[in-house]
GROMACS .gro file of C-alpha atoms in nm:
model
  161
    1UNK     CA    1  -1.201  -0.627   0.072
    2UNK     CA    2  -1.046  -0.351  -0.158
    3UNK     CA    3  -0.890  -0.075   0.115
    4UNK     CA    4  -0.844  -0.280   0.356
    5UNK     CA    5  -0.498  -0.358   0.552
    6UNK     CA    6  -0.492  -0.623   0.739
    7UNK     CA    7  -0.164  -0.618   1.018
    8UNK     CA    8  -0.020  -0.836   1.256
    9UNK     CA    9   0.204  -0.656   1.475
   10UNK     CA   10   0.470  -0.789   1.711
   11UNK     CA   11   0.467  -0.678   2.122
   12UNK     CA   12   0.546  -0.320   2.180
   13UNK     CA   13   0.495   0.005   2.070
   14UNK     CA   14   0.432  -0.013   1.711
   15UNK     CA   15   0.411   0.321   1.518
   16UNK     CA   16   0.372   0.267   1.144
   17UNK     CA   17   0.189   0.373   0.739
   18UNK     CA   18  -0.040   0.266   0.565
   19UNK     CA   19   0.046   0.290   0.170
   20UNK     CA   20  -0.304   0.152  -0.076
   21UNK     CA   21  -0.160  -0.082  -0.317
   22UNK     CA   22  -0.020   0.080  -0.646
   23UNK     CA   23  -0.284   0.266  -0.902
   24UNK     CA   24  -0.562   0.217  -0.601
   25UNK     CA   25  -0.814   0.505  -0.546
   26UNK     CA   26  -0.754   0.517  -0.162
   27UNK     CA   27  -0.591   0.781   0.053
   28UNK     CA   28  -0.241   0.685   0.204
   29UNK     CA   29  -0.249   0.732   0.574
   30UNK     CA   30   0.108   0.865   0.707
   31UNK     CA   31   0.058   1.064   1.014
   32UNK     CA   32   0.067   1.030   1.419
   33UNK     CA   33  -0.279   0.841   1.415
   34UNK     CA   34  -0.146   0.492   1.351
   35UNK     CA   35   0.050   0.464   1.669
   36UNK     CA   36  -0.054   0.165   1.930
   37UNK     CA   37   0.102  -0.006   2.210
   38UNK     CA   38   0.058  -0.388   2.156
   39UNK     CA   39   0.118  -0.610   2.424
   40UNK     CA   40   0.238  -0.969   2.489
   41UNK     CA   41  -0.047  -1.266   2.500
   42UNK     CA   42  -0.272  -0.978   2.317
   43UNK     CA   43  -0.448  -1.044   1.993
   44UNK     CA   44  -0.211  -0.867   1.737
   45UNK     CA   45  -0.425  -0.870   1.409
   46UNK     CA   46  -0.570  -0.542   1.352
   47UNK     CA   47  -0.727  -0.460   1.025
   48UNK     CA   48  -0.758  -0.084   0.878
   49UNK     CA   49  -1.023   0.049   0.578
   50UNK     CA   50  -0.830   0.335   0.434
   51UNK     CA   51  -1.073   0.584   0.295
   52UNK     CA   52  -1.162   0.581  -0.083
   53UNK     CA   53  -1.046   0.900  -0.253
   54UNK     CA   54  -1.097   1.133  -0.555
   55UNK     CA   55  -0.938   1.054  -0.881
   56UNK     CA   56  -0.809   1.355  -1.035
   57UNK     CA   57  -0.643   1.437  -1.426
   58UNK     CA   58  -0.460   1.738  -1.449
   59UNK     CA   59  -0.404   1.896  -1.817
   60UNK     CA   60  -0.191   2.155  -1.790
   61UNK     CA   61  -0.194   2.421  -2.130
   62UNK     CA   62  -0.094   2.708  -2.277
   63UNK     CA   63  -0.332   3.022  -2.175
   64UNK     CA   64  -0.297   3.182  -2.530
   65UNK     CA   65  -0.261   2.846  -2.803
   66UNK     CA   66  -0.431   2.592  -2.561
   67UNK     CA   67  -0.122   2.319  -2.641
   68UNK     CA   68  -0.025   2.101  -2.373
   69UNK     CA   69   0.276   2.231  -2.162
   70UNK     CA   70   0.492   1.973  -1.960
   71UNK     CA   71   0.710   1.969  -1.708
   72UNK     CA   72   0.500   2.139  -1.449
   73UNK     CA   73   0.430   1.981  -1.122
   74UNK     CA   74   0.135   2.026  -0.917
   75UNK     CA   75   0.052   2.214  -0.563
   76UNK     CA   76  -0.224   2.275  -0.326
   77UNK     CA   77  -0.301   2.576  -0.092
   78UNK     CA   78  -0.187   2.441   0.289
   79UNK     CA   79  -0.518   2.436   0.481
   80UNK     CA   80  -0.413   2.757   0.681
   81UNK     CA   81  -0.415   2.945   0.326
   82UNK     CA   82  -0.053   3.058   0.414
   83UNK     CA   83   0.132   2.868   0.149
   84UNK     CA   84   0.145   2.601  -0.102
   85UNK     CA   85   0.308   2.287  -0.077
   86UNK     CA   86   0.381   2.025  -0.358
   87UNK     CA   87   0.123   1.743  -0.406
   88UNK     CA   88   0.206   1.443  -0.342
   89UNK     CA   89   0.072   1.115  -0.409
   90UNK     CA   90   0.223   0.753  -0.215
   91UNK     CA   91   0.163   0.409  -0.253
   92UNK     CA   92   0.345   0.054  -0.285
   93UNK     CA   93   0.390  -0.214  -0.514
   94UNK     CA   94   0.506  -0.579  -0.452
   95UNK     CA   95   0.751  -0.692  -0.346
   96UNK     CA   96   0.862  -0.379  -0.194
   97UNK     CA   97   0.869  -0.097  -0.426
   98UNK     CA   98   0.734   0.237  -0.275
   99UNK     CA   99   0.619   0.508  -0.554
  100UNK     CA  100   0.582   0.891  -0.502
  101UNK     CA  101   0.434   1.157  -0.720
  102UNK     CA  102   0.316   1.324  -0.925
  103UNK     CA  103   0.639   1.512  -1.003
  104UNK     CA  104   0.500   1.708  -1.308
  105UNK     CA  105   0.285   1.683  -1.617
  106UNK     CA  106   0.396   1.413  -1.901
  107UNK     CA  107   0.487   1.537  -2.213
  108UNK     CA  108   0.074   1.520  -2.326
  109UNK     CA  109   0.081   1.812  -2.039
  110UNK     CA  110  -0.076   1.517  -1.802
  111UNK     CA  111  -0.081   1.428  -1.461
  112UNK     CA  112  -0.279   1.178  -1.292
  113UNK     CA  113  -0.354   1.170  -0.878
  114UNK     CA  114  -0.546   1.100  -0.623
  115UNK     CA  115  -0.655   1.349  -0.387
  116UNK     CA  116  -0.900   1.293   0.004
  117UNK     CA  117  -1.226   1.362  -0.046
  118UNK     CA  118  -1.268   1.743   0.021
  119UNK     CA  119  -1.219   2.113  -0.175
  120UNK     CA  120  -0.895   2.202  -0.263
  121UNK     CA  121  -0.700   2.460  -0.429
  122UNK     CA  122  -0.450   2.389  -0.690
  123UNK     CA  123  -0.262   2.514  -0.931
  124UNK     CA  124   0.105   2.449  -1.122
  125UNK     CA  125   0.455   2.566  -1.082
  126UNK     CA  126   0.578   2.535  -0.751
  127UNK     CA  127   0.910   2.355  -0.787
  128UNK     CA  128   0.891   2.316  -1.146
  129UNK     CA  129   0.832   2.586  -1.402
  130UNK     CA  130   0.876   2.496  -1.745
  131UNK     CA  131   1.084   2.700  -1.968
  132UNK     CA  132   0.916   3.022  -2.121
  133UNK     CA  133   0.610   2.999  -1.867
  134UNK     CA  134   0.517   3.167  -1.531
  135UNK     CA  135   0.418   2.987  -1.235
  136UNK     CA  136   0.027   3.041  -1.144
  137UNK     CA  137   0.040   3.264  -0.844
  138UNK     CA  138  -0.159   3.197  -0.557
  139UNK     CA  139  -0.469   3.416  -0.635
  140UNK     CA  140  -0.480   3.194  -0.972
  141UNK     CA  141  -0.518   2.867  -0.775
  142UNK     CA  142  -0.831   2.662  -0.912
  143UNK     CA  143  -1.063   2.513  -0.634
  144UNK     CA  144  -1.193   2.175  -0.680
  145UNK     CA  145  -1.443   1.940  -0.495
  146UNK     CA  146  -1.358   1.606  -0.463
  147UNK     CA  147  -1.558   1.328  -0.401
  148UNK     CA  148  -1.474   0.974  -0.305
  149UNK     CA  149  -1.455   0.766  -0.571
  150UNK     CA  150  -1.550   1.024  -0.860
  151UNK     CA  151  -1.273   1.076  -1.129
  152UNK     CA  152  -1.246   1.451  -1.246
  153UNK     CA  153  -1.043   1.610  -1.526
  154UNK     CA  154  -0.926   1.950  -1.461
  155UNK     CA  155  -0.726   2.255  -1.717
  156UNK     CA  156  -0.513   2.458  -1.554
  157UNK     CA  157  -0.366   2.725  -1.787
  158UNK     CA  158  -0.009   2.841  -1.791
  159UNK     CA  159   0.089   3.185  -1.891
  160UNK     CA  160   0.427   3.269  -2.105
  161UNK     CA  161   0.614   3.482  -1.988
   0.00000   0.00000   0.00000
């Protein structure tokens, strides 16, 4: 079924990812929850659904002439508000090539991602600002709701500086 993993795991403590297949719509699952001890004469088969997620197109312009700027990546507000961090995107592609991104916008001022179901807040510039523009500061961040499975298209403007 699309999403699903299915994983047969040797004896022992087995801590591992799960990366959806490349171009998929699911959410990559890379943290401490995927941890199990499995032991010897025990089924070792274990099949995971990873979670559909939100499809999301970034066009990133020019505040004053509307023309698409690239060379801007992407961030999100950290869930604490304290910060942003870079957004990321991860997933595989036989036989065993892993991709990660978005890095910025294309030279159409485009980025395509995925992002979990949820709000977020996001906005461009973090680690890459492109010449002659000003990275959006935190209070300019842009919330969006995502929902599983829905494919959004969101502006973000950039100011010059």
């Amino acid at each position: 079924a699309a999403g699903q993993v299915t994983l047969k795991l040797p004896p022992g403590d087995c801590k591992f990812v799960v990366l959806p297949e490349y171009k998929t719509p699911y959410v990559f699952v890379d943290d401490d929850s995927l941890e199990m001890t499995v032991e010897r004469g025990k089924e070792n088969v274990f099949q995971i659904q990873l979670e559909l997620a939100a499809e999301v197109e970034v066009l990133a312009v020019d505040a004053t002439s509307g023309e698409p700027v690239a060379g801007a990546d992407l961030w999100t507000i950290l869930p604490d508000e304290q910060g942003k961090k870079s957004h990321e995107w991860r997933s595989f592609e036989q036989p065993n090539v892993v991709h990660q991104g978005p890095k910025s916008t294309d030279s159409d001022g485009r980025v395509e991602t995925f992002f979990r179901p949820g709000t977020h807040a996001i906005g461009l510039c973090k680690d890459f600002t492109p010449v002659a523009y000003q990275p959006m500061s935190f209070k300019d961040a842009v919330t969006i709701e995502c929902k599983a499975g829905e494919k959004q298209t969101v502006t973000l403007k950039l100011n010059r500086n």
